[in-house]
């Protein structure tokens, strides 16, 4: 407030000095008279220069109605204030970006702590969801045989597979081979992008460890079977079971389970609606893997291979 009063007083004093009428011509002018005349001349020159500058700067602008009106160019003080305001806005913008980054990090932390709830939020609604006790053992065995044979042994990470994949990727200079467990595939499908970088892979590993710590194996398998894509526009086991075979998951045969378990790696290629022969070939590969993993006998596999796939449409 004091600074504003001083500035106003200075402006009034300058205006008073500038507007002092010239002293009457006299034979002998005092030093004071000459100083007043000089100040008056300088003041008028400054006013004229300011007016010229305002005119050259474009003193008129169009208003909302398209009319023009004269406007003086901003004063040095206004320019300085404008510059300070822009600087404040720039600093605030930087702070907002930092806050968003911190907020994102905070949400990532919360996701780890409440990983079970975050997973459940991304799963199909109850009417399209298959609980683990309604999923046939053969469906569970088929998906484990194909995707993660050590599922019940590890804690989210298959260290042996990770080391093997790391060595292959180091030799090639890029990520060519994965070593994803069912848990890793679950968190990747629900939370992460398909970006093939080490930073994304590290986040996947951390999410997998927390998922294993807060969910039991059957829950993880249930979440996985209900979240993966089976081709044909079907997400989740229940949709796929009704979409391909017109029946509930609990009624699936061994051959039908094997076909569905062969879908996730290449759903668009292995869809029986797109290529029936490819779907049958993939089903037989799954049956072979189930035999190798000890889940079914060779006789059961041969019987399933002989079973025709009767599709719902």
mmCIF file of C-alpha atoms in Angstrom:
data_model
loop_
_atom_site.group_PDB
_atom_site.id
_atom_site.type_symbol
_atom_site.label_atom_id
_atom_site.label_comp_id
_atom_site.label_asym_id
_atom_site.label_seq_id
_atom_site.Cartn_x
_atom_site.Cartn_y
_atom_site.Cartn_z
ATOM 1 C CA UNK A 1 0.000 0.000 0.000
ATOM 2 C CA UNK A 2 2.860 2.410 0.887
ATOM 3 C CA UNK A 3 4.583 1.674 -2.419
ATOM 4 C CA UNK A 4 1.371 2.415 -4.303
ATOM 5 C CA UNK A 5 0.959 5.755 -2.441
ATOM 6 C CA UNK A 6 4.536 6.763 -3.207
ATOM 7 C CA UNK A 7 4.089 5.872 -6.869
ATOM 8 C CA UNK A 8 0.854 7.910 -7.028
ATOM 9 C CA UNK A 9 2.504 10.904 -5.323
ATOM 10 C CA UNK A 10 5.410 10.748 -7.752
ATOM 11 C CA UNK A 11 3.042 10.675 -10.721
ATOM 12 C CA UNK A 12 1.054 13.653 -9.359
ATOM 13 C CA UNK A 13 4.263 15.601 -8.782
ATOM 14 C CA UNK A 14 5.491 14.844 -12.284
ATOM 15 C CA UNK A 15 2.137 15.881 -13.755
ATOM 16 C CA UNK A 16 2.185 19.108 -11.781
ATOM 17 C CA UNK A 17 5.698 19.917 -12.952
ATOM 18 C CA UNK A 18 4.888 19.068 -16.571
ATOM 19 C CA UNK A 19 1.768 21.285 -16.525
ATOM 20 C CA UNK A 20 3.431 24.361 -14.942
ATOM 21 C CA UNK A 21 2.776 27.209 -17.341
ATOM 22 C CA UNK A 22 5.885 28.756 -18.851
ATOM 23 C CA UNK A 23 7.296 31.756 -17.024
ATOM 24 C CA UNK A 24 6.703 35.185 -18.609
ATOM 25 C CA UNK A 25 9.417 36.404 -20.871
ATOM 26 C CA UNK A 26 11.726 38.593 -18.956
ATOM 27 C CA UNK A 27 15.087 40.045 -19.556
ATOM 28 C CA UNK A 28 16.646 38.112 -16.726
ATOM 29 C CA UNK A 29 15.464 34.529 -16.106
ATOM 30 C CA UNK A 30 16.466 32.900 -12.912
ATOM 31 C CA UNK A 31 17.999 29.453 -12.722
ATOM 32 C CA UNK A 32 14.724 28.128 -11.327
ATOM 33 C CA UNK A 33 12.760 29.476 -14.293
ATOM 34 C CA UNK A 34 15.159 27.867 -16.743
ATOM 35 C CA UNK A 35 14.971 24.525 -14.872
ATOM 36 C CA UNK A 36 11.161 24.614 -14.918
ATOM 37 C CA UNK A 37 11.155 25.282 -18.651
ATOM 38 C CA UNK A 38 13.585 22.447 -19.263
ATOM 39 C CA UNK A 39 11.542 20.000 -17.152
ATOM 40 C CA UNK A 40 8.373 21.106 -18.936
ATOM 41 C CA UNK A 41 9.924 20.568 -22.360
ATOM 42 C CA UNK A 42 11.259 17.166 -21.374
ATOM 43 C CA UNK A 43 7.893 16.143 -19.948
ATOM 44 C CA UNK A 44 6.065 17.125 -23.118
ATOM 45 C CA UNK A 45 8.619 15.313 -25.231
ATOM 46 C CA UNK A 46 8.160 12.179 -23.154
ATOM 47 C CA UNK A 47 4.380 12.397 -23.577
ATOM 48 C CA UNK A 48 4.732 12.842 -27.320
ATOM 49 C CA UNK A 49 7.150 9.915 -27.539
ATOM 50 C CA UNK A 50 4.796 7.727 -25.483
ATOM 51 C CA UNK A 51 1.910 8.651 -27.762
ATOM 52 C CA UNK A 52 3.927 7.810 -30.873
ATOM 53 C CA UNK A 53 5.018 4.495 -29.384
ATOM 54 C CA UNK A 54 1.457 3.627 -28.484
ATOM 55 C CA UNK A 55 0.316 4.387 -31.998
ATOM 56 C CA UNK A 56 3.101 2.333 -33.600
ATOM 57 C CA UNK A 57 2.356 -0.609 -31.303
ATOM 58 C CA UNK A 58 -1.213 -0.804 -32.637
ATOM 59 C CA UNK A 59 -3.395 1.202 -30.324
ATOM 60 C CA UNK A 60 -6.665 -0.227 -31.642
ATOM 61 C CA UNK A 61 -8.100 -3.724 -31.271
ATOM 62 C CA UNK A 62 -11.321 -5.331 -32.417
ATOM 63 C CA UNK A 63 -13.851 -6.033 -29.732
ATOM 64 C CA UNK A 64 -16.472 -8.807 -29.851
ATOM 65 C CA UNK A 65 -18.654 -6.712 -32.159
ATOM 66 C CA UNK A 66 -15.839 -6.030 -34.568
ATOM 67 C CA UNK A 67 -15.508 -2.374 -33.567
ATOM 68 C CA UNK A 68 -12.157 -0.694 -33.076
ATOM 69 C CA UNK A 69 -11.023 1.309 -30.158
ATOM 70 C CA UNK A 70 -7.758 2.996 -29.251
ATOM 71 C CA UNK A 71 -5.604 1.430 -26.609
ATOM 72 C CA UNK A 72 -2.233 2.538 -25.357
ATOM 73 C CA UNK A 73 0.627 0.059 -25.291
ATOM 74 C CA UNK A 74 1.296 -1.512 -21.874
ATOM 75 C CA UNK A 75 3.599 0.363 -19.597
ATOM 76 C CA UNK A 76 6.961 -1.096 -18.556
ATOM 77 C CA UNK A 77 5.397 -1.868 -15.189
ATOM 78 C CA UNK A 78 2.524 -3.734 -16.832
ATOM 79 C CA UNK A 79 4.957 -5.627 -19.037
ATOM 80 C CA UNK A 80 7.003 -6.591 -16.001
ATOM 81 C CA UNK A 81 3.894 -7.760 -14.156
ATOM 82 C CA UNK A 82 2.784 -9.743 -17.202
ATOM 83 C CA UNK A 83 6.201 -11.396 -17.370
ATOM 84 C CA UNK A 84 6.024 -12.259 -13.670
ATOM 85 C CA UNK A 85 2.545 -13.715 -14.116
ATOM 86 C CA UNK A 86 3.696 -15.887 -17.016
ATOM 87 C CA UNK A 87 6.620 -17.075 -14.935
ATOM 88 C CA UNK A 88 4.277 -17.926 -12.054
ATOM 89 C CA UNK A 89 2.053 -19.861 -14.470
ATOM 90 C CA UNK A 90 5.077 -21.725 -15.837
ATOM 91 C CA UNK A 91 6.232 -22.641 -12.330
ATOM 92 C CA UNK A 92 2.696 -23.699 -11.365
ATOM 93 C CA UNK A 93 2.473 -25.829 -14.510
ATOM 94 C CA UNK A 94 5.707 -27.571 -13.564
ATOM 95 C CA UNK A 95 4.357 -28.157 -10.071
ATOM 96 C CA UNK A 96 1.138 -29.608 -11.518
ATOM 97 C CA UNK A 97 3.144 -32.029 -13.682
ATOM 98 C CA UNK A 98 5.174 -33.112 -10.668
ATOM 99 C CA UNK A 99 2.020 -33.545 -8.602
ATOM 100 C CA UNK A 100 0.472 -35.693 -11.348
ATOM 101 C CA UNK A 101 3.606 -37.841 -11.429
ATOM 102 C CA UNK A 102 3.527 -38.161 -7.649
ATOM 103 C CA UNK A 103 -0.181 -38.970 -7.771
ATOM 104 C CA UNK A 104 0.453 -41.667 -10.349
ATOM 105 C CA UNK A 105 3.194 -43.146 -8.190
ATOM 106 C CA UNK A 106 0.839 -42.993 -5.205
ATOM 107 C CA UNK A 107 -1.839 -44.848 -7.130
ATOM 108 C CA UNK A 108 0.691 -47.466 -8.197
ATOM 109 C CA UNK A 109 1.576 -47.969 -4.548
ATOM 110 C CA UNK A 110 -2.086 -48.312 -3.607
ATOM 111 C CA UNK A 111 -2.549 -50.829 -6.404
ATOM 112 C CA UNK A 112 0.126 -53.013 -4.843
ATOM 113 C CA UNK A 113 -1.417 -52.809 -1.389
ATOM 114 C CA UNK A 114 -4.957 -53.484 -2.617
ATOM 115 C CA UNK A 115 -4.033 -55.688 -5.559
ATOM 116 C CA UNK A 116 -6.880 -58.161 -5.026
ATOM 117 C CA UNK A 117 -9.521 -55.414 -5.132
ATOM 118 C CA UNK A 118 -7.956 -53.826 -8.223
ATOM 119 C CA UNK A 119 -7.955 -57.173 -10.025
ATOM 120 C CA UNK A 120 -11.580 -57.846 -9.146
ATOM 121 C CA UNK A 121 -12.626 -54.432 -10.428
ATOM 122 C CA UNK A 122 -11.372 -55.382 -13.893
ATOM 123 C CA UNK A 123 -13.052 -58.780 -14.136
ATOM 124 C CA UNK A 124 -16.369 -59.496 -15.895
ATOM 125 C CA UNK A 125 -19.607 -58.915 -14.022
ATOM 126 C CA UNK A 126 -21.120 -61.767 -12.005
ATOM 127 C CA UNK A 127 -23.466 -62.938 -14.761
ATOM 128 C CA UNK A 128 -20.484 -63.532 -17.066
ATOM 129 C CA UNK A 129 -18.117 -64.894 -14.419
ATOM 130 C CA UNK A 130 -17.153 -68.525 -13.766
ATOM 131 C CA UNK A 131 -16.196 -69.273 -10.164
ATOM 132 C CA UNK A 132 -13.366 -71.744 -9.645
ATOM 133 C CA UNK A 133 -15.701 -74.469 -8.322
ATOM 134 C CA UNK A 134 -17.666 -74.378 -11.610
ATOM 135 C CA UNK A 135 -14.552 -74.780 -13.757
ATOM 136 C CA UNK A 136 -13.680 -78.388 -14.703
ATOM 137 C CA UNK A 137 -10.365 -79.790 -13.515
ATOM 138 C CA UNK A 138 -9.488 -80.561 -17.130
ATOM 139 C CA UNK A 139 -9.800 -76.852 -18.002
ATOM 140 C CA UNK A 140 -7.452 -75.911 -15.198
ATOM 141 C CA UNK A 141 -4.994 -78.677 -16.063
ATOM 142 C CA UNK A 142 -5.065 -77.763 -19.752
ATOM 143 C CA UNK A 143 -4.250 -74.088 -19.182
ATOM 144 C CA UNK A 144 -1.505 -74.912 -16.659
ATOM 145 C CA UNK A 145 0.058 -77.507 -18.985
ATOM 146 C CA UNK A 146 0.249 -74.949 -21.786
ATOM 147 C CA UNK A 147 1.029 -71.731 -19.946
ATOM 148 C CA UNK A 148 2.787 -72.458 -16.662
ATOM 149 C CA UNK A 149 3.576 -76.019 -15.543
ATOM 150 C CA UNK A 150 5.215 -74.816 -12.332
ATOM 151 C CA UNK A 151 2.215 -72.693 -11.387
ATOM 152 C CA UNK A 152 1.675 -74.403 -8.026
ATOM 153 C CA UNK A 153 5.391 -74.414 -7.225
ATOM 154 C CA UNK A 154 6.555 -70.824 -7.752
ATOM 155 C CA UNK A 155 5.585 -67.570 -6.034
ATOM 156 C CA UNK A 156 4.691 -65.629 -9.152
ATOM 157 C CA UNK A 157 8.048 -65.876 -10.902
ATOM 158 C CA UNK A 158 9.729 -68.802 -12.619
ATOM 159 C CA UNK A 159 13.346 -67.890 -11.880
ATOM 160 C CA UNK A 160 14.805 -70.599 -14.095
ATOM 161 C CA UNK A 161 12.745 -69.423 -17.062
ATOM 162 C CA UNK A 162 13.596 -65.776 -16.318
ATOM 163 C CA UNK A 163 17.352 -66.473 -16.365
ATOM 164 C CA UNK A 164 17.025 -68.430 -19.600
ATOM 165 C CA UNK A 165 14.999 -65.669 -21.256
ATOM 166 C CA UNK A 166 17.390 -62.993 -19.946
ATOM 167 C CA UNK A 167 20.375 -64.687 -21.554
ATOM 168 C CA UNK A 168 18.562 -65.024 -24.877
ATOM 169 C CA UNK A 169 17.474 -61.374 -24.777
ATOM 170 C CA UNK A 170 20.958 -60.155 -23.854
ATOM 171 C CA UNK A 171 22.421 -61.958 -26.860
ATOM 172 C CA UNK A 172 19.870 -60.461 -29.228
ATOM 173 C CA UNK A 173 19.958 -56.985 -27.685
ATOM 174 C CA UNK A 174 16.178 -56.843 -27.296
ATOM 175 C CA UNK A 175 13.336 -58.682 -25.598
ATOM 176 C CA UNK A 176 12.640 -61.671 -27.816
ATOM 177 C CA UNK A 177 11.764 -64.379 -25.314
ATOM 178 C CA UNK A 178 9.470 -64.151 -22.327
ATOM 179 C CA UNK A 179 9.188 -66.261 -19.216
ATOM 180 C CA UNK A 180 5.773 -65.184 -18.023
ATOM 181 C CA UNK A 181 3.918 -67.220 -15.454
ATOM 182 C CA UNK A 182 0.138 -67.257 -15.288
ATOM 183 C CA UNK A 183 0.367 -64.643 -12.527
ATOM 184 C CA UNK A 184 2.511 -62.382 -14.694
ATOM 185 C CA UNK A 185 0.150 -62.780 -17.626
ATOM 186 C CA UNK A 186 -2.772 -61.877 -15.370
ATOM 187 C CA UNK A 187 -1.299 -58.587 -14.136
ATOM 188 C CA UNK A 188 0.021 -57.738 -17.591
ATOM 189 C CA UNK A 189 -3.390 -58.232 -19.185
ATOM 190 C CA UNK A 190 -5.194 -56.228 -16.515
ATOM 191 C CA UNK A 191 -2.793 -53.394 -15.729
ATOM 192 C CA UNK A 192 0.033 -53.008 -18.245
ATOM 193 C CA UNK A 193 0.571 -52.167 -21.886
ATOM 194 C CA UNK A 194 2.170 -54.417 -24.468
ATOM 195 C CA UNK A 195 5.327 -52.292 -24.392
ATOM 196 C CA UNK A 196 8.388 -54.555 -24.476
ATOM 197 C CA UNK A 197 10.787 -52.716 -22.166
ATOM 198 C CA UNK A 198 12.707 -53.708 -19.068
ATOM 199 C CA UNK A 199 10.910 -51.021 -17.022
ATOM 200 C CA UNK A 200 7.514 -52.516 -17.873
ATOM 201 C CA UNK A 201 8.847 -56.000 -17.181
ATOM 202 C CA UNK A 202 10.097 -54.896 -13.772
ATOM 203 C CA UNK A 203 6.683 -53.460 -12.904
ATOM 204 C CA UNK A 204 5.117 -56.742 -14.023
ATOM 205 C CA UNK A 205 7.403 -58.698 -11.683
ATOM 206 C CA UNK A 206 6.564 -56.476 -8.707
ATOM 207 C CA UNK A 207 2.827 -56.733 -9.381
ATOM 208 C CA UNK A 208 3.131 -60.516 -9.665
ATOM 209 C CA UNK A 209 4.925 -60.850 -6.340
ATOM 210 C CA UNK A 210 2.260 -58.788 -4.549
ATOM 211 C CA UNK A 211 -0.528 -60.729 -6.281
ATOM 212 C CA UNK A 212 0.919 -64.032 -5.079
ATOM 213 C CA UNK A 213 1.301 -62.610 -1.581
ATOM 214 C CA UNK A 214 -2.338 -61.511 -1.333
ATOM 215 C CA UNK A 215 -4.190 -64.130 -3.403
ATOM 216 C CA UNK A 216 -4.084 -67.912 -3.256
ATOM 217 C CA UNK A 217 -3.335 -70.028 -6.325
ATOM 218 C CA UNK A 218 -6.913 -71.002 -7.075
ATOM 219 C CA UNK A 219 -7.976 -67.347 -6.940
ATOM 220 C CA UNK A 220 -5.222 -66.361 -9.375
ATOM 221 C CA UNK A 221 -6.166 -69.157 -11.762
ATOM 222 C CA UNK A 222 -9.835 -68.172 -11.504
ATOM 223 C CA UNK A 223 -8.997 -64.521 -12.255
ATOM 224 C CA UNK A 224 -6.838 -65.549 -15.186
ATOM 225 C CA UNK A 225 -9.410 -67.847 -16.814
ATOM 226 C CA UNK A 226 -12.056 -65.126 -16.475
ATOM 227 C CA UNK A 227 -9.930 -62.327 -17.928
ATOM 228 C CA UNK A 228 -8.136 -63.746 -20.985
ATOM 229 C CA UNK A 229 -9.301 -63.433 -24.576
ATOM 230 C CA UNK A 230 -10.417 -66.627 -26.304
ATOM 231 C CA UNK A 231 -10.958 -65.208 -29.780
ATOM 232 C CA UNK A 232 -14.285 -64.728 -31.525
ATOM 233 C CA UNK A 233 -14.987 -61.642 -29.411
ATOM 234 C CA UNK A 234 -15.190 -63.721 -26.217
ATOM 235 C CA UNK A 235 -13.486 -62.454 -23.052
ATOM 236 C CA UNK A 236 -13.544 -64.798 -20.081
ATOM 237 C CA UNK A 237 -14.173 -68.523 -19.877
ATOM 238 C CA UNK A 238 -17.945 -68.334 -19.434
ATOM 239 C CA UNK A 239 -18.467 -66.219 -22.563
ATOM 240 C CA UNK A 240 -16.146 -68.477 -24.550
ATOM 241 C CA UNK A 241 -17.841 -71.662 -23.337
ATOM 242 C CA UNK A 242 -21.298 -70.465 -24.346
ATOM 243 C CA UNK A 243 -19.992 -68.727 -27.481
ATOM 244 C CA UNK A 244 -18.206 -71.765 -28.937
ATOM 245 C CA UNK A 245 -20.133 -74.693 -27.496
ATOM 246 C CA UNK A 246 -23.423 -73.299 -26.191
ATOM 247 C CA UNK A 247 -22.896 -74.702 -22.699
ATOM 248 C CA UNK A 248 -21.731 -73.719 -19.216
ATOM 249 C CA UNK A 249 -18.044 -74.192 -18.316
ATOM 250 C CA UNK A 250 -18.957 -77.016 -15.908
ATOM 251 C CA UNK A 251 -20.258 -79.079 -18.844
ATOM 252 C CA UNK A 252 -17.170 -78.820 -21.047
ATOM 253 C CA UNK A 253 -15.581 -82.070 -22.228
ATOM 254 C CA UNK A 254 -11.837 -82.754 -22.171
ATOM 255 C CA UNK A 255 -11.575 -82.019 -25.908
ATOM 256 C CA UNK A 256 -13.464 -78.734 -25.513
ATOM 257 C CA UNK A 257 -11.303 -77.692 -22.558
ATOM 258 C CA UNK A 258 -8.181 -78.430 -24.584
ATOM 259 C CA UNK A 259 -9.413 -76.330 -27.486
ATOM 260 C CA UNK A 260 -10.166 -73.349 -25.252
ATOM 261 C CA UNK A 261 -6.803 -73.681 -23.483
ATOM 262 C CA UNK A 262 -5.060 -73.448 -26.828
ATOM 263 C CA UNK A 263 -6.682 -70.133 -27.690
ATOM 264 C CA UNK A 264 -4.935 -67.445 -25.557
ATOM 265 C CA UNK A 265 -1.540 -67.502 -27.295
ATOM 266 C CA UNK A 266 -3.038 -66.756 -30.727
ATOM 267 C CA UNK A 267 -6.823 -66.315 -30.401
ATOM 268 C CA UNK A 268 -7.422 -64.869 -33.848
ATOM 269 C CA UNK A 269 -5.427 -67.657 -35.537
ATOM 270 C CA UNK A 270 -6.759 -70.591 -33.532
ATOM 271 C CA UNK A 271 -10.432 -69.653 -33.548
ATOM 272 C CA UNK A 272 -12.487 -72.568 -34.965
ATOM 273 C CA UNK A 273 -14.791 -70.027 -36.604
ATOM 274 C CA UNK A 274 -11.855 -68.700 -38.586
ATOM 275 C CA UNK A 275 -9.810 -71.878 -39.158
ATOM 276 C CA UNK A 276 -11.353 -75.122 -37.912
ATOM 277 C CA UNK A 277 -8.336 -77.234 -38.825
ATOM 278 C CA UNK A 278 -5.953 -74.906 -36.983
ATOM 279 C CA UNK A 279 -8.175 -75.093 -33.879
ATOM 280 C CA UNK A 280 -8.158 -78.904 -33.994
ATOM 281 C CA UNK A 281 -4.386 -78.996 -34.456
ATOM 282 C CA UNK A 282 -3.909 -76.647 -31.513
ATOM 283 C CA UNK A 283 -6.288 -78.735 -29.379
ATOM 284 C CA UNK A 284 -4.195 -81.827 -30.044
ATOM 285 C CA UNK A 285 -1.023 -79.983 -28.996
ATOM 286 C CA UNK A 286 -2.702 -79.099 -25.694
ATOM 287 C CA UNK A 287 -3.731 -82.716 -25.135
ATOM 288 C CA UNK A 288 -0.148 -83.811 -25.763
ATOM 289 C CA UNK A 289 1.108 -81.272 -23.224
ATOM 290 C CA UNK A 290 -1.411 -82.501 -20.654
ATOM 291 C CA UNK A 291 -0.075 -86.040 -21.095
ATOM 292 C CA UNK A 292 3.518 -84.809 -20.730
ATOM 293 C CA UNK A 293 2.606 -82.937 -17.552
ATOM 294 C CA UNK A 294 0.946 -86.050 -16.132
ATOM 295 C CA UNK A 295 -2.580 -84.634 -15.963
ATOM 296 C CA UNK A 296 -4.205 -87.173 -18.286
ATOM 297 C CA UNK A 297 -3.295 -90.542 -19.786
ATOM 298 C CA UNK A 298 -2.311 -91.101 -23.380
ATOM 299 C CA UNK A 299 -5.500 -93.129 -23.839
ATOM 300 C CA UNK A 300 -7.668 -90.236 -22.649
ATOM 301 C CA UNK A 301 -5.836 -87.920 -25.004
ATOM 302 C CA UNK A 302 -6.427 -90.182 -27.993
ATOM 303 C CA UNK A 303 -10.098 -90.459 -27.165
ATOM 304 C CA UNK A 304 -10.363 -86.679 -26.946
ATOM 305 C CA UNK A 305 -8.571 -86.250 -30.277
ATOM 306 C CA UNK A 306 -11.154 -88.509 -31.913
ATOM 307 C CA UNK A 307 -14.001 -86.359 -30.574
ATOM 308 C CA UNK A 308 -15.399 -83.930 -33.173
ATOM 309 C CA UNK A 309 -15.713 -80.283 -32.155
ATOM 310 C CA UNK A 310 -19.421 -79.467 -32.328
ATOM 311 C CA UNK A 311 -19.716 -75.671 -32.366
ATOM 312 C CA UNK A 312 -22.692 -73.647 -31.251
ATOM 313 C CA UNK A 313 -22.954 -71.829 -34.590
#
